[in-house]
């Protein structure tokens, strides 16, 4: 039986969202969901069976994208990216990750409440609340998802805390072109029971060959964050969560990422990643 908080949450989004046709005009929001309240990595086998996917697990060179060129289009040329950045996205499993986190004091109490009541229980979107939570680093597993023709259509990236094995994020990564967009965005889906959270990130190349990914403010059907509920009638709502990733190579040749999550105009949490190719 669904947890009372989960039932309340889905009821809220059914009221706040709009009806969508995920098999028709709104198919750009069709994405994996979890069949159970505890998400972890269990959603992947269920979705693979339902969608006719095959899974390549544990490949040492598996990447979130088969090629960064999949994002090419007006205003974005992946050939301008630093080689290390391309390598990370195309061979993500070969990279180790260290993480640091810093929360806004204003937002931290609400974040801690959500983490305790929801994120840790469902093992999804469990952002580290304290710097020491990630002191021992994160482990990650990338599973390549292929269609019937053997082409990579997505990748599942599951990240856990090395100190206790607790799931932090479990997501599906792919490229998708929004209805009125002139080029693809990175499409990230975090499955939840009978729904999901989706983020569409618009890529750009910085002057020094870095990568910038943004989910900006905008209207329905544009880059940004969405909540989708697939229980009864399908509904979706755009939410005021905005993310920015800046992936770059520092002066010592180290690959790093600055990640900021904002609620409206308020900066909620900043994460910093140090990325190193495994020996």
Short mmCIF file of C-alpha atoms in Angstrom, two decimals:
data_model
loop_
_atom_site.label_atom_id
_atom_site.label_comp_id
_atom_site.label_asym_id
_atom_site.label_seq_id
_atom_site.Cartn_x
_atom_site.Cartn_y
_atom_site.Cartn_z
CA UNK A 1 0.00 0.00 0.00
CA UNK A 2 1.48 3.41 -0.94
CA UNK A 3 2.90 5.53 1.87
CA UNK A 4 0.56 8.35 2.94
CA UNK A 5 3.14 10.98 1.96
CA UNK A 6 3.46 9.49 -1.51
CA UNK A 7 -0.32 9.46 -2.00
CA UNK A 8 -0.51 13.09 -0.86
CA UNK A 9 2.33 14.08 -3.17
CA UNK A 10 0.75 12.52 -6.24
CA UNK A 11 -2.63 14.07 -5.37
CA UNK A 12 -0.97 17.48 -5.13
CA UNK A 13 0.68 17.16 -8.54
CA UNK A 14 -2.56 15.93 -10.12
CA UNK A 15 -4.14 19.18 -8.97
CA UNK A 16 -1.17 21.38 -9.90
CA UNK A 17 -0.42 19.76 -13.26
CA UNK A 18 -2.11 19.56 -16.63
CA UNK A 19 -3.39 16.51 -18.46
CA UNK A 20 -0.90 15.21 -21.02
CA UNK A 21 -0.97 12.67 -23.84
CA UNK A 22 2.27 10.74 -23.41
CA UNK A 23 1.48 8.52 -26.40
CA UNK A 24 0.81 11.49 -28.67
CA UNK A 25 1.54 15.22 -28.60
CA UNK A 26 3.37 15.06 -25.27
CA UNK A 27 5.49 11.99 -26.00
CA UNK A 28 8.60 14.06 -25.20
CA UNK A 29 7.62 13.48 -21.54
CA UNK A 30 7.33 9.70 -21.91
CA UNK A 31 10.06 8.34 -19.63
CA UNK A 32 10.77 5.54 -17.11
CA UNK A 33 8.85 5.20 -13.85
CA UNK A 34 9.23 2.95 -10.83
CA UNK A 35 6.72 0.21 -10.07
CA UNK A 36 7.57 0.31 -6.35
CA UNK A 37 7.92 2.97 -3.66
CA UNK A 38 11.58 2.15 -3.06
CA UNK A 39 13.29 3.13 -6.28
CA UNK A 40 16.99 2.28 -5.93
CA UNK A 41 18.01 0.63 -9.20
CA UNK A 42 15.07 -1.77 -9.43
CA UNK A 43 13.12 0.26 -11.97
CA UNK A 44 15.52 -0.56 -14.79
CA UNK A 45 14.69 -4.26 -15.27
CA UNK A 46 10.95 -3.55 -15.21
CA UNK A 47 11.24 -0.77 -17.79
CA UNK A 48 13.53 -2.87 -19.99
CA UNK A 49 11.03 -5.71 -20.07
CA UNK A 50 8.12 -3.35 -20.82
CA UNK A 51 9.91 -1.41 -23.56
CA UNK A 52 11.87 -4.22 -25.20
CA UNK A 53 15.25 -2.87 -24.14
CA UNK A 54 18.41 -4.87 -23.66
CA UNK A 55 20.86 -3.91 -20.92
CA UNK A 56 24.67 -3.85 -20.94
CA UNK A 57 25.67 -3.77 -17.29
CA UNK A 58 29.02 -3.00 -15.78
CA UNK A 59 30.92 -2.13 -18.96
CA UNK A 60 34.16 -0.43 -17.91
CA UNK A 61 33.85 2.18 -20.69
CA UNK A 62 30.06 2.69 -20.68
CA UNK A 63 28.98 6.29 -21.23
CA UNK A 64 25.92 8.39 -20.50
CA UNK A 65 25.83 9.28 -24.21
CA UNK A 66 27.14 7.24 -27.13
CA UNK A 67 28.67 10.44 -28.53
CA UNK A 68 28.54 14.09 -27.57
CA UNK A 69 27.88 14.74 -31.26
CA UNK A 70 24.30 13.62 -30.55
CA UNK A 71 23.80 17.13 -29.10
CA UNK A 72 25.12 19.01 -32.13
CA UNK A 73 22.91 21.65 -33.69
CA UNK A 74 22.59 25.43 -34.11
CA UNK A 75 24.67 27.05 -31.37
CA UNK A 76 26.39 23.86 -30.17
CA UNK A 77 29.38 22.07 -31.70
CA UNK A 78 30.69 19.20 -29.58
CA UNK A 79 34.01 19.27 -31.47
CA UNK A 80 34.85 22.47 -29.55
CA UNK A 81 34.72 20.69 -26.18
CA UNK A 82 37.88 19.73 -24.30
CA UNK A 83 38.71 16.06 -24.97
CA UNK A 84 38.43 15.13 -21.28
CA UNK A 85 34.83 16.38 -21.17
CA UNK A 86 33.85 14.37 -24.20
CA UNK A 87 35.57 11.33 -22.71
CA UNK A 88 33.68 11.67 -19.43
CA UNK A 89 30.25 11.69 -21.07
CA UNK A 90 31.11 8.99 -23.60
CA UNK A 91 32.98 6.72 -21.12
CA UNK A 92 31.48 7.72 -17.76
CA UNK A 93 32.07 4.37 -16.06
CA UNK A 94 35.83 4.82 -16.46
CA UNK A 95 35.84 7.92 -14.22
CA UNK A 96 35.99 8.20 -10.42
CA UNK A 97 34.18 10.98 -8.61
CA UNK A 98 34.78 12.99 -5.45
CA UNK A 99 31.97 15.25 -4.24
CA UNK A 100 31.61 18.27 -1.94
CA UNK A 101 28.29 19.88 -0.98
CA UNK A 102 27.20 23.22 0.49
CA UNK A 103 23.60 24.14 1.34
CA UNK A 104 22.09 27.57 1.76
CA UNK A 105 21.29 28.03 5.49
CA UNK A 106 17.85 29.33 4.50
CA UNK A 107 16.94 26.22 2.50
CA UNK A 108 18.78 23.56 4.52
CA UNK A 109 15.98 22.88 7.07
CA UNK A 110 13.46 22.21 4.30
CA UNK A 111 16.01 20.05 2.46
CA UNK A 112 16.69 18.02 5.60
CA UNK A 113 12.95 17.49 6.15
CA UNK A 114 12.46 16.26 2.58
CA UNK A 115 15.49 13.99 2.90
CA UNK A 116 14.25 12.40 6.12
CA UNK A 117 10.60 12.00 5.17
CA UNK A 118 10.97 11.17 1.50
CA UNK A 119 14.28 10.95 -0.38
CA UNK A 120 16.10 8.48 1.86
CA UNK A 121 13.01 6.32 2.24
CA UNK A 122 12.41 6.00 -1.50
CA UNK A 123 16.16 5.91 -2.31
CA UNK A 124 15.93 8.61 -4.94
CA UNK A 125 17.13 12.23 -5.19
CA UNK A 126 18.73 11.90 -1.76
CA UNK A 127 21.02 14.92 -1.99
CA UNK A 128 23.87 14.92 0.56
CA UNK A 129 22.87 17.27 3.36
CA UNK A 130 26.26 17.60 5.08
CA UNK A 131 29.81 17.72 3.67
CA UNK A 132 30.81 14.63 5.66
CA UNK A 133 28.00 12.63 4.01
CA UNK A 134 30.21 12.33 0.93
CA UNK A 135 33.62 12.38 2.63
CA UNK A 136 34.35 8.83 1.48
CA UNK A 137 33.19 9.53 -2.08
CA UNK A 138 30.51 8.06 -4.34
CA UNK A 139 30.40 4.83 -6.28
CA UNK A 140 28.54 4.73 -9.56
CA UNK A 141 27.36 2.15 -12.06
CA UNK A 142 26.46 2.94 -15.66
CA UNK A 143 24.20 0.56 -17.59
CA UNK A 144 23.82 1.10 -21.33
CA UNK A 145 20.24 0.73 -22.56
CA UNK A 146 19.82 -0.51 -26.15
CA UNK A 147 16.80 -0.81 -28.43
CA UNK A 148 15.92 -3.80 -30.58
CA UNK A 149 18.46 -2.72 -33.21
CA UNK A 150 21.27 -2.62 -30.65
CA UNK A 151 21.54 1.19 -30.63
CA UNK A 152 22.09 3.03 -27.35
CA UNK A 153 18.90 4.91 -26.53
CA UNK A 154 19.72 5.80 -22.92
CA UNK A 155 21.99 5.00 -20.01
CA UNK A 156 21.06 4.33 -16.40
CA UNK A 157 23.42 5.97 -13.90
CA UNK A 158 23.07 4.80 -10.29
CA UNK A 159 25.13 6.59 -7.64
CA UNK A 160 25.56 5.37 -4.07
CA UNK A 161 27.47 6.61 -1.03
CA UNK A 162 30.66 4.65 -0.59
CA UNK A 163 30.43 4.88 3.21
CA UNK A 164 27.11 3.03 3.58
CA UNK A 165 25.89 1.99 0.11
CA UNK A 166 22.82 4.26 0.31
CA UNK A 167 21.35 5.29 -3.04
CA UNK A 168 21.72 8.98 -3.84
CA UNK A 169 20.57 9.24 -7.46
CA UNK A 170 19.18 6.70 -9.92
CA UNK A 171 18.49 8.19 -13.31
CA UNK A 172 18.08 7.64 -17.03
CA UNK A 173 20.23 9.82 -19.32
CA UNK A 174 19.51 10.40 -23.00
CA UNK A 175 19.12 13.12 -25.60
CA UNK A 176 15.75 14.50 -26.66
CA UNK A 177 14.61 17.38 -28.84
CA UNK A 178 11.78 19.41 -27.35
CA UNK A 179 8.78 20.34 -29.55
CA UNK A 180 9.91 23.86 -30.47
CA UNK A 181 13.67 23.43 -30.00
CA UNK A 182 16.27 23.75 -32.75
CA UNK A 183 18.60 21.10 -31.30
CA UNK A 184 18.67 18.30 -28.71
CA UNK A 185 18.94 18.71 -24.95
CA UNK A 186 20.24 16.26 -22.36
CA UNK A 187 17.19 14.55 -20.90
CA UNK A 188 17.56 13.23 -17.35
CA UNK A 189 14.77 11.21 -15.73
CA UNK A 190 14.61 10.23 -12.06
CA UNK A 191 11.97 7.48 -11.77
CA UNK A 192 9.53 7.53 -8.86
CA UNK A 193 6.59 5.30 -8.00
CA UNK A 194 3.95 5.89 -10.70
CA UNK A 195 5.81 8.91 -12.05
CA UNK A 196 9.10 10.71 -12.31
CA UNK A 197 11.02 13.95 -12.16
CA UNK A 198 12.50 15.03 -15.49
CA UNK A 199 15.09 17.67 -16.28
CA UNK A 200 15.90 18.97 -19.77
CA UNK A 201 19.35 20.58 -19.86
CA UNK A 202 20.37 22.85 -22.75
CA UNK A 203 24.08 22.53 -23.60
CA UNK A 204 26.54 25.24 -24.63
CA UNK A 205 30.31 25.43 -25.04
CA UNK A 206 32.29 27.99 -23.03
CA UNK A 207 35.20 29.99 -24.45
CA UNK A 208 37.77 27.64 -22.89
CA UNK A 209 36.15 24.47 -24.25
CA UNK A 210 34.10 23.76 -21.15
CA UNK A 211 30.53 22.49 -21.11
CA UNK A 212 27.63 24.41 -19.61
CA UNK A 213 24.29 22.70 -19.04
CA UNK A 214 21.27 24.73 -17.95
CA UNK A 215 17.64 24.09 -17.11
CA UNK A 216 16.44 27.70 -17.29
CA UNK A 217 13.17 29.47 -16.55
CA UNK A 218 10.62 29.12 -19.31
CA UNK A 219 7.25 27.83 -20.35
CA UNK A 220 5.77 24.36 -20.64
CA UNK A 221 7.53 22.46 -23.42
CA UNK A 222 10.87 24.24 -22.97
CA UNK A 223 14.05 23.21 -21.15
CA UNK A 224 13.59 22.94 -17.41
CA UNK A 225 12.27 20.62 -14.70
CA UNK A 226 8.98 18.69 -14.73
CA UNK A 227 7.06 16.34 -12.47
CA UNK A 228 5.00 13.66 -14.23
CA UNK A 229 2.39 11.46 -12.53
CA UNK A 230 1.25 8.30 -14.30
CA UNK A 231 -1.57 7.14 -12.06
CA UNK A 232 -5.08 7.44 -13.40
CA UNK A 233 -4.91 10.23 -15.95
CA UNK A 234 -1.38 11.26 -16.90
CA UNK A 235 -0.50 14.75 -15.69
CA UNK A 236 2.64 16.89 -15.82
CA UNK A 237 3.68 20.12 -14.14
CA UNK A 238 6.59 22.43 -14.75
CA UNK A 239 8.39 23.15 -11.45
CA UNK A 240 10.59 26.15 -10.46
CA UNK A 241 13.76 24.11 -9.99
CA UNK A 242 16.69 25.34 -12.05
CA UNK A 243 20.03 23.59 -12.43
CA UNK A 244 23.35 24.72 -13.83
CA UNK A 245 26.37 22.50 -14.49
CA UNK A 246 29.75 23.91 -15.50
CA UNK A 247 32.13 21.14 -16.55
CA UNK A 248 35.70 22.34 -17.10
CA UNK A 249 39.38 21.48 -16.93
CA UNK A 250 41.24 23.54 -14.31
CA UNK A 251 44.73 25.02 -14.53
CA UNK A 252 46.31 21.75 -13.39
CA UNK A 253 44.52 19.63 -15.95
CA UNK A 254 41.91 18.25 -13.52
CA UNK A 255 38.34 17.76 -14.73
CA UNK A 256 35.83 19.45 -12.40
CA UNK A 257 32.14 20.30 -12.28
CA UNK A 258 30.33 23.09 -10.45
CA UNK A 259 26.66 22.21 -9.95
CA UNK A 260 24.06 24.63 -8.58
CA UNK A 261 20.41 23.90 -7.80
CA UNK A 262 18.08 26.89 -7.40
CA UNK A 263 14.49 27.10 -6.22
CA UNK A 264 13.11 30.03 -8.14
CA UNK A 265 15.80 32.68 -7.77
CA UNK A 266 17.09 31.29 -4.46
CA UNK A 267 20.31 29.25 -4.53
CA UNK A 268 19.54 26.07 -2.57
CA UNK A 269 22.61 23.85 -2.83
CA UNK A 270 25.97 23.83 -4.56
CA UNK A 271 27.89 20.67 -5.38
CA UNK A 272 31.44 20.37 -6.64
CA UNK A 273 32.78 17.26 -8.35
CA UNK A 274 36.38 16.31 -8.94
CA UNK A 275 36.55 13.77 -11.76
CA UNK A 276 39.51 11.51 -12.45
CA UNK A 277 39.88 8.72 -14.97
CA UNK A 278 40.41 5.43 -13.13
CA UNK A 279 43.82 3.84 -13.54
#
